[in-house]
PDB file of C-alpha atoms in Angstrom:
ATOM      1  CA  MET A   1      53.087 131.271 103.402  1.00 79.00           C
ATOM      2  CA  ILE A   2      50.454 133.484 105.043  1.00 88.00           C
ATOM      3  CA  GLU A   3      48.771 131.866 108.025  1.00 90.00           C
ATOM      4  CA  LYS A   4      45.052 131.817 108.777  1.00 95.00           C
ATOM      5  CA  PHE A   5      43.852 134.889 110.690  1.00 97.00           C
ATOM      6  CA  GLU A   6      43.726 134.190 114.428  1.00 97.00           C
ATOM      7  CA  GLY A   7      43.183 137.724 115.669  1.00 97.00           C
ATOM      8  CA  PHE A   8      45.454 140.419 117.068  1.00 98.00           C
ATOM      9  CA  PRO A   9      47.176 139.323 120.305  1.00 97.00           C
ATOM     10  CA  ALA A  10      47.880 141.527 123.311  1.00 97.00           C
ATOM     11  CA  ALA A  11      51.452 141.818 122.002  1.00 97.00           C
ATOM     12  CA  THR A  12      50.111 143.826 119.043  1.00 98.00           C
ATOM     13  CA  PHE A  13      48.803 146.608 121.250  1.00 97.00           C
ATOM     14  CA  HIS A  14      51.774 146.434 123.577  1.00 97.00           C
ATOM     15  CA  PHE A  15      54.057 147.061 120.602  1.00 97.00           C
ATOM     16  CA  LEU A  16      51.957 149.942 119.260  1.00 97.00           C
ATOM     17  CA  LYS A  17      51.829 151.645 122.654  1.00 97.00           C
ATOM     18  CA  GLU A  18      55.547 151.213 123.166  1.00 97.00           C
ATOM     19  CA  LEU A  19      56.247 152.555 119.674  1.00 97.00           C
ATOM     20  CA  SER A  20      54.149 155.658 120.353  1.00 96.00           C
ATOM     21  CA  GLU A  21      56.365 156.357 123.357  1.00 96.00           C
ATOM     22  CA  ASN A  22      59.650 155.423 121.649  1.00 97.00           C
ATOM     23  CA  ASN A  23      59.199 156.573 118.088  1.00 96.00           C
ATOM     24  CA  ASN A  24      62.812 156.488 116.973  1.00 96.00           C
ATOM     25  CA  LYS A  25      65.020 154.346 114.764  1.00 95.00           C
ATOM     26  CA  GLU A  26      67.107 152.909 117.572  1.00 96.00           C
ATOM     27  CA  TRP A  27      64.109 151.527 119.468  1.00 97.00           C
ATOM     28  CA  PHE A  28      62.398 150.228 116.344  1.00 97.00           C
ATOM     29  CA  GLU A  29      65.458 148.338 115.118  1.00 97.00           C
ATOM     30  CA  LEU A  30      65.575 146.517 118.461  1.00 98.00           C
ATOM     31  CA  HIS A  31      61.887 145.588 118.174  1.00 97.00           C
ATOM     32  CA  LYS A  32      61.520 145.068 114.421  1.00 97.00           C
ATOM     33  CA  VAL A  33      60.741 141.367 114.856  1.00 97.00           C
ATOM     34  CA  ASP A  34      57.907 142.278 117.227  1.00 97.00           C
ATOM     35  CA  TYR A  35      56.442 144.509 114.512  1.00 98.00           C
ATOM     36  CA  GLN A  36      56.718 141.777 111.894  1.00 97.00           C
ATOM     37  CA  ASP A  37      55.222 139.066 114.118  1.00 97.00           C
ATOM     38  CA  ASN A  38      52.511 141.000 115.944  1.00 97.00           C
ATOM     39  CA  VAL A  39      51.441 143.744 113.532  1.00 98.00           C
ATOM     40  CA  LEU A  40      52.419 142.970 109.953  1.00 98.00           C
ATOM     41  CA  LYS A  41      51.665 139.240 109.920  1.00 97.00           C
ATOM     42  CA  PRO A  42      48.181 139.528 111.480  1.00 98.00           C
ATOM     43  CA  LEU A  43      47.343 142.329 109.043  1.00 98.00           C
ATOM     44  CA  GLN A  44      48.462 140.170 106.126  1.00 98.00           C
ATOM     45  CA  SER A  45      46.471 137.208 107.458  1.00 98.00           C
ATOM     46  CA  LEU A  46      43.375 139.382 107.822  1.00 98.00           C
ATOM     47  CA  ALA A  47      43.754 140.829 104.317  1.00 98.00           C
ATOM     48  CA  ALA A  48      44.270 137.361 102.845  1.00 98.00           C
ATOM     49  CA  GLY A  49      41.243 136.004 104.688  1.00 98.00           C
ATOM     50  CA  LEU A  50      39.036 138.846 103.459  1.00 98.00           C
ATOM     51  CA  GLY A  51      40.340 138.804  99.888  1.00 98.00           C
ATOM     52  CA  PRO A  52      37.878 136.337  98.302  1.00 98.00           C
ATOM     53  CA  PHE A  53      34.884 138.051  99.904  1.00 98.00           C
ATOM     54  CA  MET A  54      36.071 141.502  98.841  1.00 98.00           C
ATOM     55  CA  GLN A  55      36.448 140.375  95.261  1.00 97.00           C
ATOM     56  CA  SER A  56      32.934 138.936  95.385  1.00 98.00           C
ATOM     57  CA  LEU A  57      31.795 142.519  96.093  1.00 98.00           C
ATOM     58  CA  ASP A  58      33.994 143.993  93.359  1.00 97.00           C
ATOM     59  CA  PRO A  59      36.346 141.894  91.193  1.00 97.00           C
ATOM     60  CA  ASP A  60      38.405 145.024  90.458  1.00 95.00           C
ATOM     61  CA  LEU A  61      39.516 145.526  94.079  1.00 96.00           C
ATOM     62  CA  GLU A  62      43.198 145.078  94.887  1.00 96.00           C
ATOM     63  CA  VAL A  63      43.377 142.281  97.485  1.00 97.00           C
ATOM     64  CA  ARG A  64      47.005 141.139  97.515  1.00 97.00           C
ATOM     65  CA  PRO A  65      48.119 141.044 101.186  1.00 97.00           C
ATOM     66  CA  VAL A  66      51.378 142.904 100.695  1.00 96.00           C
ATOM     67  CA  LEU A  67      52.825 146.277 101.631  1.00 96.00           C
ATOM     68  CA  ASN A  68      51.814 149.193  99.419  1.00 91.00           C
ATOM     69  CA  LYS A  69      48.992 147.125  97.880  1.00 94.00           C
ATOM     70  CA  THR A  70      46.549 146.537 100.717  1.00 97.00           C
ATOM     71  CA  ILE A  71      48.851 146.876 103.748  1.00 97.00           C
ATOM     72  CA  SER A  72      50.171 150.232 104.956  1.00 96.00           C
ATOM     73  CA  ARG A  73      53.891 150.751 105.383  1.00 95.00           C
ATOM     74  CA  ILE A  74      55.174 151.517 108.863  1.00 96.00           C
ATOM     75  CA  TYR A  75      57.436 154.318 107.645  1.00 95.00           C
ATOM     76  CA  ARG A  76      55.945 157.811 107.680  1.00 91.00           C
ATOM     77  CA  ASP A  77      56.541 160.334 104.901  1.00 86.00           C
ATOM     78  CA  THR A  78      57.890 163.245 106.940  1.00 80.00           C
ATOM     79  CA  ARG A  79      59.002 165.468 104.061  1.00 81.00           C
ATOM     80  CA  PHE A  80      56.128 167.921 104.379  1.00 77.00           C
ATOM     81  CA  SER A  81      55.136 167.302 107.997  1.00 80.00           C
ATOM     82  CA  ARG A  82      56.074 169.122 111.173  1.00 83.00           C
ATOM     83  CA  ASP A  83      55.884 165.786 112.952  1.00 81.00           C
ATOM     84  CA  LYS A  84      59.169 164.066 112.155  1.00 87.00           C
ATOM     85  CA  SER A  85      58.345 160.816 113.963  1.00 92.00           C
ATOM     86  CA  PRO A  86      59.627 158.148 111.576  1.00 95.00           C
ATOM     87  CA  TYR A  87      57.025 155.422 112.224  1.00 95.00           C
ATOM     88  CA  LYS A  88      53.251 155.117 112.054  1.00 96.00           C
ATOM     89  CA  THR A  89      51.522 154.025 115.238  1.00 96.00           C
ATOM     90  CA  SER A  90      48.291 153.248 113.363  1.00 96.00           C
ATOM     91  CA  HIS A  91      48.273 150.628 110.624  1.00 97.00           C
ATOM     92  CA  TRP A  92      45.634 149.750 108.085  1.00 97.00           C
ATOM     93  CA  ILE A  93      44.347 147.560 105.308  1.00 98.00           C
ATOM     94  CA  THR A  94      42.750 149.240 102.296  1.00 97.00           C
ATOM     95  CA  PHE A  95      40.783 147.501  99.578  1.00 97.00           C
ATOM     96  CA  LYS A  96      40.500 149.828  96.601  1.00 95.00           C
ATOM     97  CA  ARG A  97      40.501 149.762  92.828  1.00 93.00           C
ATOM     98  CA  PRO A  98      43.965 150.464  91.394  1.00 89.00           C
ATOM     99  CA  ARG A  99      43.744 154.079  90.236  1.00 76.00           C
ATOM    100  CA  ILE A 100      46.248 156.905  90.041  1.00 68.00           C
ATOM    101  CA  GLU A 101      43.646 159.265  91.522  1.00 74.00           C
ATOM    102  CA  TRP A 102      42.345 156.691  94.006  1.00 78.00           C
ATOM    103  CA  LYS A 103      41.304 159.305  96.592  1.00 81.00           C
ATOM    104  CA  ASP A 104      38.286 160.107  94.401  1.00 88.00           C
ATOM    105  CA  TYR A 105      37.155 156.470  94.417  1.00 93.00           C
ATOM    106  CA  PRO A 106      35.529 154.702  97.361  1.00 96.00           C
ATOM    107  CA  ALA A 107      37.591 152.207  99.328  1.00 97.00           C
ATOM    108  CA  TYR A 108      37.034 149.746 102.140  1.00 98.00           C
ATOM    109  CA  PHE A 109      39.381 149.982 105.124  1.00 98.00           C
ATOM    110  CA  PHE A 110      40.356 148.497 108.469  1.00 98.00           C
ATOM    111  CA  GLU A 111      42.653 150.416 110.835  1.00 98.00           C
ATOM    112  CA  ILE A 112      44.264 149.416 114.098  1.00 98.00           C
ATOM    113  CA  SER A 113      45.703 151.840 116.686  1.00 97.00           C
ATOM    114  CA  PRO A 114      47.293 151.462 120.141  1.00 96.00           C
ATOM    115  CA  ASP A 115      43.938 151.330 121.945  1.00 95.00           C
ATOM    116  CA  SER A 116      41.244 151.097 119.262  1.00 97.00           C
ATOM    117  CA  TYR A 117      40.303 149.899 115.816  1.00 98.00           C
ATOM    118  CA  ARG A 118      37.892 150.998 113.125  1.00 98.00           C
ATOM    119  CA  TYR A 119      36.589 149.866 109.775  1.00 98.00           C
ATOM    120  CA  GLY A 120      34.332 151.158 107.073  1.00 98.00           C
ATOM    121  CA  MET A 121      34.091 152.457 103.529  1.00 98.00           C
ATOM    122  CA  GLY A 122      33.997 155.705 101.616  1.00 97.00           C
ATOM    123  CA  PHE A 123      36.223 158.386 100.156  1.00 95.00           C
ATOM    124  CA  TYR A 124      39.610 158.993 101.774  1.00 90.00           C
ATOM    125  CA  SER A 125      39.784 162.584 100.579  1.00 89.00           C
ATOM    126  CA  ALA A 126      37.349 163.271  97.761  1.00 93.00           C
ATOM    127  CA  SER A 127      37.770 166.343  95.594  1.00 93.00           C
ATOM    128  CA  ARG A 128      35.153 169.104  95.568  1.00 94.00           C
ATOM    129  CA  GLU A 129      34.204 168.009  92.034  1.00 94.00           C
ATOM    130  CA  THR A 130      33.486 164.456  93.178  1.00 95.00           C
ATOM    131  CA  MET A 131      31.415 165.615  96.146  1.00 96.00           C
ATOM    132  CA  ASP A 132      29.520 168.022  93.907  1.00 96.00           C
ATOM    133  CA  ARG A 133      28.646 165.058  91.661  1.00 95.00           C
ATOM    134  CA  PHE A 134      27.537 163.161  94.772  1.00 97.00           C
ATOM    135  CA  ARG A 135      25.186 165.983  95.743  1.00 96.00           C
ATOM    136  CA  LYS A 136      23.935 166.368  92.170  1.00 95.00           C
ATOM    137  CA  SER A 137      23.150 162.665  92.103  1.00 96.00           C
ATOM    138  CA  ILE A 138      21.135 162.972  95.320  1.00 95.00           C
ATOM    139  CA  ASP A 139      19.198 165.899  93.861  1.00 94.00           C
ATOM    140  CA  SER A 140      18.562 164.468  90.405  1.00 94.00           C
ATOM    141  CA  LYS A 141      17.949 160.799  91.272  1.00 94.00           C
ATOM    142  CA  PRO A 142      16.768 160.681  94.905  1.00 94.00           C
ATOM    143  CA  ALA A 143      15.219 157.212  94.548  1.00 95.00           C
ATOM    144  CA  LYS A 144      18.586 155.676  93.641  1.00 96.00           C
ATOM    145  CA  PHE A 145      20.283 157.372  96.590  1.00 97.00           C
ATOM    146  CA  HIS A 146      17.583 156.206  98.995  1.00 96.00           C
ATOM    147  CA  SER A 147      17.871 152.679  97.626  1.00 97.00           C
ATOM    148  CA  ALA A 148      21.658 152.693  98.111  1.00 98.00           C
ATOM    149  CA  THR A 149      21.332 153.956 101.699  1.00 98.00           C
ATOM    150  CA  SER A 150      18.154 152.139 102.785  1.00 97.00           C
ATOM    151  CA  PHE A 151      20.217 149.854 105.049  1.00 97.00           C
ATOM    152  CA  PHE A 152      21.485 152.767 107.146  1.00 97.00           C
ATOM    153  CA  SER A 153      18.491 153.424 109.392  1.00 94.00           C
ATOM    154  CA  SER A 154      18.123 149.752 110.338  1.00 95.00           C
ATOM    155  CA  GLN A 155      21.721 149.209 111.521  1.00 96.00           C
ATOM    156  CA  ASN A 156      23.721 150.489 114.489  1.00 96.00           C
ATOM    157  CA  THR A 157      27.247 149.566 113.421  1.00 97.00           C
ATOM    158  CA  PHE A 158      28.263 152.457 111.183  1.00 98.00           C
ATOM    159  CA  ILE A 159      28.080 156.225 111.520  1.00 98.00           C
ATOM    160  CA  ILE A 160      28.661 158.920 108.906  1.00 97.00           C
ATOM    161  CA  GLU A 161      31.931 160.837 109.176  1.00 97.00           C
ATOM    162  CA  GLY A 162      33.940 163.273 107.064  1.00 96.00           C
ATOM    163  CA  ASP A 163      34.666 166.966 107.462  1.00 95.00           C
ATOM    164  CA  GLY A 164      31.538 169.058 107.086  1.00 95.00           C
ATOM    165  CA  TYR A 165      30.840 172.596 105.922  1.00 95.00           C
ATOM    166  CA  LYS A 166      29.977 175.062 108.665  1.00 92.00           C
ATOM    167  CA  ARG A 167      27.062 176.469 106.692  1.00 92.00           C
ATOM    168  CA  PRO A 168      24.404 174.357 104.944  1.00 91.00           C
ATOM    169  CA  LEU A 169      25.018 174.015 101.222  1.00 93.00           C
ATOM    170  CA  LYS A 170      21.303 173.536 100.687  1.00 91.00           C
ATOM    171  CA  PRO A 171      19.190 175.088 103.457  1.00 90.00           C
ATOM    172  CA  GLY A 172      15.926 173.459 104.318  1.00 90.00           C
ATOM    173  CA  ILE A 173      16.680 169.813 103.600  1.00 91.00           C
ATOM    174  CA  PRO A 174      15.940 167.237 106.347  1.00 89.00           C
ATOM    175  CA  ASP A 175      18.617 166.726 108.999  1.00 88.00           C
ATOM    176  CA  GLU A 176      19.102 163.058 108.109  1.00 87.00           C
ATOM    177  CA  LEU A 177      19.768 163.980 104.478  1.00 93.00           C
ATOM    178  CA  ASN A 178      21.936 166.962 105.380  1.00 93.00           C
ATOM    179  CA  ASP A 179      24.241 164.600 107.286  1.00 94.00           C
ATOM    180  CA  TRP A 180      25.152 163.079 103.914  1.00 96.00           C
ATOM    181  CA  TYR A 181      24.890 166.224 101.841  1.00 96.00           C
ATOM    182  CA  ASN A 182      26.922 168.805 103.735  1.00 96.00           C
ATOM    183  CA  ARG A 183      30.345 167.142 103.682  1.00 96.00           C
ATOM    184  CA  LYS A 184      33.724 167.865 102.097  1.00 96.00           C
ATOM    185  CA  SER A 185      34.339 164.120 101.924  1.00 96.00           C
ATOM    186  CA  ILE A 186      32.311 161.227 103.280  1.00 97.00           C
ATOM    187  CA  TYR A 187      32.690 157.721 104.659  1.00 98.00           C
ATOM    188  CA  LEU A 188      30.933 155.254 106.934  1.00 98.00           C
ATOM    189  CA  VAL A 189      32.898 153.984 109.908  1.00 98.00           C
ATOM    190  CA  CYS A 190      32.580 151.704 112.912  1.00 98.00           C
ATOM    191  CA  ASN A 191      34.815 152.875 115.789  1.00 98.00           C
ATOM    192  CA  GLN A 192      35.655 150.330 118.480  1.00 97.00           C
ATOM    193  CA  PRO A 193      37.841 150.471 121.605  1.00 96.00           C
ATOM    194  CA  VAL A 194      40.153 147.584 122.410  1.00 95.00           C
ATOM    195  CA  THR A 195      38.753 146.647 125.807  1.00 88.00           C
ATOM    196  CA  ALA A 196      40.269 143.211 126.361  1.00 86.00           C
ATOM    197  CA  SER A 197      43.833 144.054 125.220  1.00 91.00           C
ATOM    198  CA  PHE A 198      43.407 141.784 122.177  1.00 94.00           C
ATOM    199  CA  ILE A 199      41.043 141.161 119.243  1.00 96.00           C
ATOM    200  CA  ASP A 200      39.977 137.580 118.578  1.00 95.00           C
ATOM    201  CA  LYS A 201      39.505 135.847 115.235  1.00 96.00           C
ATOM    202  CA  THR A 202      35.774 136.619 115.078  1.00 97.00           C
ATOM    203  CA  LEU A 203      36.794 140.066 113.803  1.00 98.00           C
ATOM    204  CA  ILE A 204      36.896 138.664 110.286  1.00 97.00           C
ATOM    205  CA  SER A 205      33.229 137.675 110.389  1.00 97.00           C
ATOM    206  CA  ASP A 206      32.341 141.133 111.737  1.00 98.00           C
ATOM    207  CA  LEU A 207      34.120 142.725 108.781  1.00 98.00           C
ATOM    208  CA  VAL A 208      32.467 140.425 106.247  1.00 98.00           C
ATOM    209  CA  SER A 209      29.047 141.213 107.707  1.00 98.00           C
ATOM    210  CA  GLY A 210      29.684 144.950 107.919  1.00 98.00           C
ATOM    211  CA  PHE A 211      31.312 145.308 104.521  1.00 98.00           C
ATOM    212  CA  GLY A 212      28.485 143.362 102.933  1.00 98.00           C
ATOM    213  CA  THR A 213      25.872 145.548 104.576  1.00 98.00           C
ATOM    214  CA  ILE A 214      27.307 148.759 103.148  1.00 98.00           C
ATOM    215  CA  ALA A 215      28.039 147.330  99.682  1.00 98.00           C
ATOM    216  CA  PRO A 216      25.039 149.077  98.043  1.00 98.00           C
ATOM    217  CA  LEU A 217      26.515 152.450  98.990  1.00 98.00           C
ATOM    218  CA  TYR A 218      29.952 151.349  97.758  1.00 98.00           C
ATOM    219  CA  HIS A 219      28.539 150.594  94.305  1.00 97.00           C
ATOM    220  CA  TYR A 220      26.617 153.861  94.306  1.00 97.00           C
ATOM    221  CA  LEU A 221      29.784 155.838  95.108  1.00 97.00           C
ATOM    222  CA  CYS A 222      31.691 153.963  92.390  1.00 95.00           C
ATOM    223  CA  LYS A 223      29.162 155.248  89.857  1.00 94.00           C
ATOM    224  CA  VAL A 224      29.481 158.768  91.243  1.00 94.00           C
ATOM    225  CA  ALA A 225      33.289 158.587  90.988  1.00 89.00           C
ATOM    226  CA  ALA A 226      33.248 157.210  87.452  1.00 75.00           C
ATOM    227  CA  TYR A 227      30.728 159.753  86.125  1.00 63.00           C
TER     228      TYR A 227
END
């Protein structure tokens, strides 16, 4: 049975910091219970607590609080990486529609690291074709884009991120529009340091509020992705 979300204790961040310094099988096997109790279980509790709200935003979102559905695995895929560290030191929850090509669909996320956390929504790694459709949509139906992003200027929680092109794709457009337009992929994110060595249970209400605020853009991006 998954317990009610009570936050991430100091032991969560102690484990993640220790893992980053001892990223090997021997150390992890000795501390596997710490991972299960202080990282995996709180993540599952948070995902379970958010599930009903997320499905109120989009009934097609995957919300089951299990590994490889909404919860990231701790094991890294090192087959094509120079970094052969076997374990992830950042862990996340992702709410997305089940799709084979899910990287071209928007997703909500929460990620926790040894000394910070972040949450937001957008494309993980959109293709050039998807981003071209995004830009075409801005150009052809500007009123719909402005409606979907009207919340942005009146909030101070989220910023726009995603790798950008060095040269403007469309010279002469306003800076505030170019921040959306000139990207290889795009997402909104709230980055927060862990200043008190723990995160209390009010995190869940912060996520509900934030995820609800950016829902109009989520639905807009879903239409772009499904074009």
